């Protein structure tokens, strides 16, 4: 089995569906270029039939993207697929992503249909997309809640029709990691021809399990992960790109890796946040502002002695200059001495003891003590600086 896990970025499609995150074509182009340079394998540029603006964005993105495949979403009908194909005509490596809901609840309530008709529509959609492009990805929407035997049947049929990638979305974020992993394994073991296609994980975060589910999918044979920068997406979001990349990189024993240049993760995250007007939560793994900040005395003392005591990732590897030692009322002498040294003042042990008491008075009044507080602390204790 191949060890490379492809990264399918859907920031500009599933991510952009978030209320308030709508991007104009210019912003989409800026992000598409950044995401391409980051090293993703596929960029899902939009859902072209959904609006003229989205169509235009996919056309323009197709013209500028140098490395990644450019993908356009469609439902399983000819008109959607025709429009998707038209929007991709300038792409160097075009992919059409088509599909249909396969769970009982989707078949009954969304389509008022039955299993045989769904298989028929799925096959016809893939066959139609194949007239335009070689690379056709099929999504079985709500696969997370689809019975495995029916899902396997759909997968087998669309492979016969020419699908090159099988997307198994946990659309509602329902599955447990073990369940999602078993679903992928079931397909690997029961779908004939599956060895010739790529299995893709597309997980939503309704229970906070999107990343875990994607990793379980990969451990069970999937070789593509669909994700977004900062994990943005419908409702609670999608699998977070930076988390998947760094999990695989930190666990090198798994022998699985992506093409991502992880040193660009932080700046890409900030650009997505800025253009989408969507702040990143401070405690977000990898790219949150607190991801490499230490504020309690015990942790600070450890990190100052050896960074690895409380950090599993070197911040430089994800494009953050260095870890930060944040001064609060929970900080100890080691942290204060460290920050004072950075400020240009080497305190003796006696001076540190004197200054520490003064520091705590200010720290109890403020959330955070910063360099701007140092001059008055030092002056009070008659310590010269600068
Ligand atoms: O979550 C989902 O099922 C999707 C599909 C359209 C791929 O986004
Ligand atoms: Zn989705």
JSON list of C-alpha atoms and ligand atoms in Angstrom, two decimals, residues 10 13-14 17 44 73-74 97 137 139-143 167 169-172 202-204 226 234-235 238, ligand 1:
[
{"chain": "A", "resi": 10, "resn": "UNK", "atom": "CA", "xyz": [-11.98, 22.05, 0.25]},
{"chain": "A", "resi": 13, "resn": "UNK", "atom": "CA", "xyz": [-15.92, 24.92, -1.36]},
{"chain": "A", "resi": 14, "resn": "UNK", "atom": "CA", "xyz": [-17.08, 23.24, 1.89]},
{"chain": "A", "resi": 17, "resn": "UNK", "atom": "CA", "xyz": [-20.23, 27.45, 2.66]},
{"chain": "A", "resi": 44, "resn": "UNK", "atom": "CA", "xyz": [-11.80, 21.87, -4.64]},
{"chain": "A", "resi": 73, "resn": "UNK", "atom": "CA", "xyz": [-18.37, 19.82, -7.30]},
{"chain": "A", "resi": 74, "resn": "UNK", "atom": "CA", "xyz": [-21.61, 18.71, -8.89]},
{"chain": "A", "resi": 97, "resn": "UNK", "atom": "CA", "xyz": [-16.54, 15.53, -8.07]},
{"chain": "A", "resi": 137, "resn": "UNK", "atom": "CA", "xyz": [-14.36, 11.44, -7.89]},
{"chain": "A", "resi": 139, "resn": "UNK", "atom": "CA", "xyz": [-19.08, 10.99, -3.23]},
{"chain": "A", "resi": 140, "resn": "UNK", "atom": "CA", "xyz": [-21.61, 8.84, -1.40]},
{"chain": "A", "resi": 141, "resn": "UNK", "atom": "CA", "xyz": [-23.17, 11.60, 0.68]},
{"chain": "A", "resi": 142, "resn": "UNK", "atom": "CA", "xyz": [-23.96, 10.59, 4.28]},
{"chain": "A", "resi": 143, "resn": "UNK", "atom": "CA", "xyz": [-21.86, 7.45, 3.85]},
{"chain": "A", "resi": 167, "resn": "UNK", "atom": "CA", "xyz": [-15.22, 9.74, -1.35]},
{"chain": "A", "resi": 169, "resn": "UNK", "atom": "CA", "xyz": [-18.20, 11.37, 3.62]},
{"chain": "A", "resi": 170, "resn": "UNK", "atom": "CA", "xyz": [-19.32, 11.34, 7.21]},
{"chain": "A", "resi": 171, "resn": "UNK", "atom": "CA", "xyz": [-21.54, 14.24, 6.21]},
{"chain": "A", "resi": 172, "resn": "UNK", "atom": "CA", "xyz": [-23.20, 14.68, 9.59]},
{"chain": "A", "resi": 202, "resn": "UNK", "atom": "CA", "xyz": [-14.40, 13.53, 4.14]},
{"chain": "A", "resi": 203, "resn": "UNK", "atom": "CA", "xyz": [-15.40, 14.06, 7.75]},
{"chain": "A", "resi": 204, "resn": "UNK", "atom": "CA", "xyz": [-17.41, 16.70, 9.54]},
{"chain": "A", "resi": 226, "resn": "UNK", "atom": "CA", "xyz": [-10.55, 16.06, 2.43]},
{"chain": "A", "resi": 234, "resn": "UNK", "atom": "CA", "xyz": [-20.56, 23.66, 7.55]},
{"chain": "A", "resi": 235, "resn": "UNK", "atom": "CA", "xyz": [-21.85, 23.71, 11.16]},
{"chain": "A", "resi": 238, "resn": "UNK", "atom": "CA", "xyz": [-14.55, 19.90, 8.49]},
{"chain": "B", "resi": 1, "resn": "LIG", "atom": "O1", "xyz": [-20.17, 16.51, 3.51]},
{"chain": "B", "resi": 1, "resn": "LIG", "atom": "C1", "xyz": [-20.41, 16.05, 2.37]},
{"chain": "B", "resi": 1, "resn": "LIG", "atom": "O2", "xyz": [-21.01, 14.99, 2.21]},
{"chain": "B", "resi": 1, "resn": "LIG", "atom": "C2", "xyz": [-20.00, 16.85, 1.22]},
{"chain": "B", "resi": 1, "resn": "LIG", "atom": "C3", "xyz": [-20.15, 16.22, -0.13]},
{"chain": "B", "resi": 1, "resn": "LIG", "atom": "C4", "xyz": [-20.81, 17.16, -1.07]},
{"chain": "B", "resi": 1, "resn": "LIG", "atom": "C5", "xyz": [-18.82, 15.74, -0.60]},
{"chain": "B", "resi": 1, "resn": "LIG", "atom": "O3", "xyz": [-19.48, 17.94, 1.38]}
]
